[in-house]
Short mmCIF file of C-alpha atoms in Angstrom, two decimals:
data_model
loop_
_atom_site.label_atom_id
_atom_site.label_comp_id
_atom_site.label_asym_id
_atom_site.label_seq_id
_atom_site.Cartn_x
_atom_site.Cartn_y
_atom_site.Cartn_z
CA UNK A 781 37.03 -15.43 -3.49
CA UNK A 782 39.36 -16.17 -0.57
CA UNK A 783 37.80 -13.37 1.48
CA UNK A 784 34.37 -14.79 0.74
CA UNK A 785 35.35 -18.25 1.97
CA UNK A 786 36.97 -16.79 5.09
CA UNK A 787 33.84 -14.81 5.89
CA UNK A 788 31.69 -17.87 5.33
CA UNK A 789 33.93 -19.97 7.60
CA UNK A 790 33.76 -17.30 10.29
CA UNK A 791 29.96 -17.24 10.01
CA UNK A 792 29.63 -21.02 10.29
CA UNK A 793 31.99 -21.11 13.28
CA UNK A 794 30.15 -18.23 14.93
CA UNK A 795 26.75 -19.86 14.46
CA UNK A 796 28.10 -23.16 15.75
CA UNK A 797 29.54 -21.56 18.88
CA UNK A 798 26.35 -19.57 19.44
CA UNK A 799 24.25 -22.73 19.28
CA UNK A 800 26.58 -24.63 21.64
CA UNK A 801 26.71 -21.83 24.21
CA UNK A 802 23.23 -20.37 23.78
CA UNK A 803 22.14 -21.65 27.21
CA UNK A 804 24.95 -19.60 28.75
CA UNK A 805 23.70 -16.38 27.24
CA UNK A 806 23.76 -13.98 30.21
CA UNK A 807 21.39 -11.02 30.14
CA UNK A 808 22.80 -9.77 33.45
CA UNK A 809 26.19 -9.38 31.80
CA UNK A 810 24.55 -7.54 28.90
CA UNK A 811 22.85 -5.23 31.39
CA UNK A 812 26.21 -4.46 32.99
CA UNK A 813 27.77 -3.70 29.61
CA UNK A 814 24.96 -1.33 28.65
CA UNK A 815 24.99 0.47 31.99
CA UNK A 816 28.78 0.83 31.99
CA UNK A 817 28.72 2.19 28.42
CA UNK A 818 26.80 5.25 29.59
CA UNK A 819 25.47 7.32 26.68
CA UNK A 820 26.70 4.72 24.19
CA UNK A 821 24.67 2.02 25.93
CA UNK A 822 21.71 2.04 23.49
CA UNK A 823 24.07 1.79 20.48
CA UNK A 824 25.92 -1.11 22.14
CA UNK A 825 22.61 -2.86 22.81
CA UNK A 826 21.47 -2.46 19.18
CA UNK A 827 24.76 -3.88 17.89
CA UNK A 828 24.65 -6.85 20.29
CA UNK A 829 21.04 -7.55 19.22
CA UNK A 830 22.03 -7.43 15.54
CA UNK A 831 24.97 -9.81 15.99
CA UNK A 832 22.82 -12.16 18.09
CA UNK A 833 20.26 -12.26 15.28
CA UNK A 834 22.94 -13.22 12.75
CA UNK A 835 24.26 -15.93 15.08
CA UNK A 836 20.83 -17.51 15.80
CA UNK A 837 20.81 -16.46 19.47
CA UNK A 838 17.35 -16.17 21.11
CA UNK A 839 15.89 -12.78 20.26
CA UNK A 840 13.05 -13.01 22.78
CA UNK A 841 15.53 -12.84 25.68
CA UNK A 842 17.11 -9.70 24.26
CA UNK A 843 13.71 -8.12 23.61
CA UNK A 844 12.70 -8.65 27.23
CA UNK A 845 16.03 -7.20 28.34
CA UNK A 846 15.48 -4.16 26.13
CA UNK A 847 12.14 -3.51 27.79
CA UNK A 848 13.66 -3.82 31.25
CA UNK A 849 16.60 -1.55 30.37
CA UNK A 850 14.96 1.21 28.37
CA UNK A 851 11.22 1.06 29.04
CA UNK A 852 8.37 0.30 26.62
CA UNK A 853 8.86 3.13 24.10
CA UNK A 854 12.64 3.48 23.73
CA UNK A 855 12.98 -0.26 24.39
CA UNK A 856 10.73 -1.04 21.43
CA UNK A 857 12.70 1.33 19.22
CA UNK A 858 16.07 -0.17 20.19
CA UNK A 859 14.81 -3.75 19.99
CA UNK A 860 13.31 -3.15 16.58
CA UNK A 861 16.44 -1.37 15.35
CA UNK A 862 18.64 -4.28 16.46
CA UNK A 863 16.33 -6.94 15.04
CA UNK A 864 16.01 -5.13 11.71
CA UNK A 865 19.75 -4.50 11.43
CA UNK A 866 20.46 -8.18 12.19
CA UNK A 867 17.78 -9.32 9.76
CA UNK A 868 19.31 -7.14 7.05
CA UNK A 869 22.80 -8.50 7.71
CA UNK A 870 21.54 -12.10 7.53
CA UNK A 871 19.69 -11.32 4.29
CA UNK A 872 22.84 -9.91 2.65
CA UNK A 873 25.02 -12.77 3.91
CA UNK A 874 22.64 -15.29 2.36
CA UNK A 875 22.41 -13.40 -0.92
CA UNK A 876 26.10 -12.70 -1.47
CA UNK A 877 28.14 -15.06 0.70
CA UNK A 878 26.45 -18.23 1.89
CA UNK A 879 23.60 -19.22 -0.43
CA UNK A 880 24.56 -22.91 -0.49
CA UNK A 881 24.79 -23.14 3.29
CA UNK A 882 21.44 -21.40 3.72
CA UNK A 883 19.76 -23.72 1.18
CA UNK A 884 20.94 -26.69 3.21
CA UNK A 885 19.99 -25.13 6.54
CA UNK A 886 16.50 -24.19 5.36
CA UNK A 887 15.82 -27.81 4.33
CA UNK A 888 13.37 -27.27 1.48
CA UNK A 889 11.55 -24.23 2.86
CA UNK A 890 13.31 -21.87 0.47
CA UNK A 891 11.12 -22.95 -2.44
CA UNK A 892 7.99 -22.12 -0.45
CA UNK A 893 9.38 -18.68 0.30
CA UNK A 894 10.39 -18.10 -3.31
CA UNK A 895 6.87 -18.95 -4.46
CA UNK A 896 5.38 -16.62 -1.88
CA UNK A 897 7.69 -13.74 -2.81
CA UNK A 898 7.11 -14.28 -6.55
CA UNK A 899 3.37 -14.10 -5.96
CA UNK A 900 3.14 -11.25 -3.44
CA UNK A 901 6.49 -9.47 -3.08
CA UNK A 902 6.87 -7.38 0.09
CA UNK A 903 3.34 -8.31 1.17
CA UNK A 904 4.55 -11.86 1.70
CA UNK A 905 7.30 -10.54 3.98
CA UNK A 906 4.66 -8.60 5.91
CA UNK A 907 2.61 -11.78 6.29
CA UNK A 908 5.44 -14.02 7.52
CA UNK A 909 6.59 -11.33 9.97
CA UNK A 910 3.11 -11.17 11.49
CA UNK A 911 2.40 -14.90 11.25
CA UNK A 912 5.37 -16.94 12.56
CA UNK A 913 5.34 -19.80 10.05
CA UNK A 914 9.15 -19.95 9.98
CA UNK A 915 11.76 -19.48 12.74
CA UNK A 916 12.70 -15.79 12.79
CA UNK A 917 16.48 -16.14 12.44
CA UNK A 918 16.29 -18.76 9.69
CA UNK A 919 13.68 -16.71 7.82
CA UNK A 920 16.10 -13.77 7.62
CA UNK A 921 18.64 -15.91 5.77
CA UNK A 922 16.13 -17.78 3.60
CA UNK A 923 14.53 -14.58 2.26
CA UNK A 924 17.98 -13.54 1.05
CA UNK A 925 17.76 -16.32 -1.54
CA UNK A 926 14.64 -14.85 -3.12
CA UNK A 927 14.52 -12.04 -5.71
CA UNK A 928 13.03 -9.65 -3.18
CA UNK A 929 14.47 -6.14 -3.18
CA UNK A 930 16.56 -5.46 -0.09
CA UNK A 931 14.85 -2.11 0.63
CA UNK A 932 11.38 -3.68 0.43
CA UNK A 933 12.51 -6.50 2.72
CA UNK A 934 13.97 -4.12 5.29
CA UNK A 935 11.02 -1.71 5.39
CA UNK A 936 8.40 -4.47 5.54
CA UNK A 937 10.36 -6.28 8.26
CA UNK A 938 10.67 -3.14 10.40
CA UNK A 939 7.00 -2.20 10.16
CA UNK A 940 5.45 -5.63 10.58
CA UNK A 941 7.74 -6.82 13.37
CA UNK A 942 6.49 -3.87 15.42
CA UNK A 943 3.45 -5.52 17.10
CA UNK A 944 5.43 -8.46 18.46
CA UNK A 945 8.38 -6.25 19.41
CA UNK A 946 6.18 -3.91 21.41
CA UNK A 947 4.35 -6.74 23.21
CA UNK A 948 7.54 -8.48 24.33
CA UNK A 949 9.29 -5.20 25.16
CA UNK A 950 6.37 -4.21 27.36
CA UNK A 951 6.50 -7.63 29.02
CA UNK A 952 10.16 -7.03 29.92
CA UNK A 953 9.30 -3.59 31.25
CA UNK A 954 6.36 -4.94 33.26
CA UNK A 955 8.58 -7.68 34.71
CA UNK A 956 11.03 -5.06 35.97
CA UNK A 957 8.16 -3.07 37.50
CA UNK A 958 6.69 -6.19 39.12
CA UNK A 959 10.05 -7.00 40.74
CA UNK A 960 10.14 -3.44 42.12
CA UNK A 961 6.77 -4.14 43.74
CA UNK A 962 3.61 -2.14 44.06
CA UNK A 963 0.10 -2.25 42.65
CA UNK A 964 1.16 -0.47 39.44
CA UNK A 965 3.51 -3.36 38.65
CA UNK A 966 0.62 -5.83 38.81
CA UNK A 967 -1.51 -3.68 36.50
CA UNK A 968 1.31 -3.39 34.00
CA UNK A 969 1.82 -7.15 34.14
CA UNK A 970 -1.84 -7.72 33.29
CA UNK A 971 -1.57 -5.26 30.41
CA UNK A 972 1.52 -7.11 29.14
CA UNK A 973 -0.41 -10.41 29.17
CA UNK A 974 -3.25 -8.75 27.26
CA UNK A 975 -0.81 -7.51 24.61
CA UNK A 976 0.67 -10.99 24.26
CA UNK A 977 -2.82 -12.46 23.84
CA UNK A 978 -3.54 -9.89 21.12
CA UNK A 979 -0.30 -10.76 19.30
CA UNK A 980 -1.13 -14.48 19.59
CA UNK A 981 -4.55 -13.83 17.99
CA UNK A 982 -3.06 -11.67 15.21
CA UNK A 983 -2.01 -14.56 12.90
CA UNK A 984 -5.58 -15.84 12.60
CA UNK A 985 -6.90 -12.34 11.93
CA UNK A 986 -4.21 -11.62 9.33
CA UNK A 987 -4.83 -14.93 7.56
CA UNK A 988 -8.50 -14.08 7.18
CA UNK A 989 -7.85 -10.63 5.74
CA UNK A 990 -4.95 -11.78 3.57
CA UNK A 991 -6.96 -14.37 1.71
CA UNK A 992 -10.61 -13.96 0.80
CA UNK A 993 -12.51 -16.66 2.65
CA UNK A 994 -14.62 -17.62 -0.33
CA UNK A 995 -14.68 -18.23 -4.06
CA UNK A 996 -17.67 -18.94 -6.26
CA UNK A 997 -17.95 -21.89 -8.62
CA UNK A 998 -17.25 -19.74 -11.68
CA UNK A 999 -13.91 -18.65 -10.21
CA UNK A 1000 -13.15 -22.24 -9.24
CA UNK A 1001 -13.76 -23.43 -12.79
CA UNK A 1002 -11.41 -20.75 -14.16
CA UNK A 1003 -8.73 -21.51 -11.56
CA UNK A 1004 -8.83 -25.24 -12.28
CA UNK A 1005 -8.22 -24.49 -15.95
CA UNK A 1006 -5.39 -22.00 -15.39
CA UNK A 1007 -3.65 -22.88 -12.12
CA UNK A 1008 -2.05 -26.34 -11.91
CA UNK A 1009 -0.88 -25.68 -8.35
CA UNK A 1010 -4.45 -25.44 -7.00
CA UNK A 1011 -5.52 -28.37 -4.83
CA UNK A 1012 -9.27 -28.98 -4.87
CA UNK A 1013 -10.15 -30.81 -1.67
CA UNK A 1014 -13.60 -32.43 -1.47
CA UNK A 1015 -14.39 -32.84 2.24
CA UNK A 1016 -17.59 -34.84 1.84
CA UNK A 1017 -17.83 -38.34 3.25
CA UNK A 1018 -16.60 -41.16 1.02
CA UNK A 1019 -20.20 -42.19 0.35
CA UNK A 1020 -21.28 -38.69 -0.67
CA UNK A 1021 -18.21 -38.31 -2.87
CA UNK A 1022 -19.28 -41.42 -4.80
CA UNK A 1023 -22.98 -40.51 -4.87
CA UNK A 1024 -25.18 -39.61 -7.84
CA UNK A 1025 -24.40 -35.90 -7.38
CA UNK A 1026 -20.95 -36.70 -8.74
CA UNK A 1027 -17.62 -35.02 -8.16
CA UNK A 1028 -15.26 -32.65 -9.96
CA UNK A 1029 -12.71 -34.58 -11.98
CA UNK A 1030 -9.58 -33.14 -10.35
CA UNK A 1031 -10.94 -33.21 -6.78
CA UNK A 1032 -9.20 -35.16 -4.03
CA UNK A 1033 -11.56 -36.66 -1.49
CA UNK A 1034 -10.51 -36.17 2.13
CA UNK A 1035 -13.50 -36.38 4.50
CA UNK A 1036 -13.71 -33.68 7.14
CA UNK A 1037 -13.65 -36.31 9.91
CA UNK A 1038 -10.23 -37.54 8.78
CA UNK A 1039 -8.68 -34.15 8.00
CA UNK A 1040 -6.96 -33.52 11.34
CA UNK A 1041 -5.33 -36.97 11.31
CA UNK A 1042 -4.05 -36.55 7.76
CA UNK A 1043 -2.70 -33.00 7.94
CA UNK A 1044 0.81 -34.30 7.27
CA UNK A 1045 -0.35 -35.71 3.92
CA UNK A 1046 -1.02 -32.13 2.81
CA UNK A 1047 2.27 -30.62 3.96
CA UNK A 1048 3.39 -29.93 0.38
CA UNK A 1049 0.41 -27.56 0.01
CA UNK A 1050 1.02 -25.54 3.20
CA UNK A 1051 1.79 -22.42 1.15
CA UNK A 1052 -0.05 -23.31 -2.04
CA UNK A 1053 -3.68 -22.59 -2.94
CA UNK A 1054 -6.31 -24.97 -1.60
CA UNK A 1055 -10.01 -24.83 -2.50
CA UNK A 1056 -12.46 -26.67 -0.25
CA UNK A 1057 -15.73 -28.01 -1.55
CA UNK A 1058 -18.59 -29.95 0.00
CA UNK A 1059 -22.29 -30.34 -0.73
CA UNK A 1060 -22.83 -26.74 0.44
CA UNK A 1061 -20.61 -24.65 2.75
CA UNK A 1062 -20.76 -25.81 6.35
CA UNK A 1063 -18.24 -28.66 6.32
CA UNK A 1064 -15.92 -26.71 4.02
CA UNK A 1065 -15.79 -23.84 6.53
CA UNK A 1066 -14.93 -26.25 9.33
CA UNK A 1067 -12.18 -27.76 7.18
CA UNK A 1068 -10.84 -24.29 6.37
CA UNK A 1069 -10.58 -23.48 10.07
CA UNK A 1070 -8.62 -26.70 10.73
CA UNK A 1071 -6.20 -25.99 7.89
CA UNK A 1072 -5.60 -22.37 8.91
CA UNK A 1073 -4.95 -23.38 12.51
CA UNK A 1074 -2.28 -25.73 11.19
CA UNK A 1075 -0.46 -23.02 9.24
CA UNK A 1076 -1.99 -23.35 5.76
CA UNK A 1077 -1.89 -19.89 4.28
CA UNK A 1078 -4.05 -19.91 1.14
CA UNK A 1079 -7.34 -21.63 1.91
CA UNK A 1080 -10.63 -20.79 0.16
CA UNK A 1081 -14.16 -22.16 0.56
CA UNK A 1082 -16.18 -22.79 -2.62
CA UNK A 1083 -19.51 -21.14 -1.91
CA UNK A 1084 -22.54 -23.28 -2.67
CA UNK A 1085 -20.36 -26.36 -3.07
CA UNK A 1086 -21.39 -29.19 -5.36
CA UNK A 1087 -24.99 -28.02 -5.20
CA UNK A 1088 -24.01 -24.78 -6.96
CA UNK A 1089 -21.58 -26.54 -9.31
CA UNK A 1090 -24.34 -28.85 -10.52
CA UNK A 1091 -26.77 -25.96 -10.79
CA UNK A 1092 -24.53 -24.50 -13.51
CA UNK A 1093 -24.29 -27.92 -15.18
CA UNK A 1094 -20.51 -27.89 -14.96
CA UNK A 1095 -18.84 -31.22 -15.80
CA UNK A 1096 -18.70 -33.98 -13.16
CA UNK A 1097 -17.47 -37.54 -12.90
CA UNK A 1098 -18.89 -40.50 -10.98
CA UNK A 1099 -16.48 -42.40 -8.77
#
């Protein structure tokens, strides 16, 4: 027990010092260390990256340095090895040493992660690695509080951090080439920007493939009866919501025009299922795009909307 408290105290002090002095983090000094270490340089770099991850130091700076030091291929391997090792250490610290501290640090996000892991297991880890909904360093600790298997966490993290790691490693490599001068450096810089643009587009693409865009009214009816966490959002205007066509009893009316301004009102459902319904589909699809752009991860459009619901003579209420 005493050893546990000593380790926890050392961790808290280390994180505190890292946060205070993070602006003094010197990549030139790191470069000197790696070059002076000779053949052991890559191992030293991986260990420094891992410790930096545990101590909440900026990983992007290290990733760029790895690209400049080792090139795009070996740099990606070393960056990914260091990030995965650090992520694994943070996971184990949270699980066995500092669960209370992590709960406080994560400020309510742990429950969202637990729900995601319970529902999808390692696939949820894959998703949050590709789609940066949570700060990387904090995510490593917070996932340690879930019931996720350590091996699944480690493998999924390694594989699905690869796209971002390669893009930023190549950017570091291209920056070194650009400083050296020459037309090839410019071409590599443009390729690095293209890779970054691809990585920036990846979250939207992943969100679309992860969740089916649509559900029919039969599925909606079954989900409303079996899933109390489902939020049914009716995006019709207030007048249409109260019209003769009626509304579904559990639906919450939030007109499409007001959705962007009231995103914060829906924050509790950011990682819970949301079904969008309108008269037909058009406004629901616009609403789905707004929600996904704001980080909502489980958004479905009810195909046919209220028109289809009424066609099946499913129950409605008049507001």
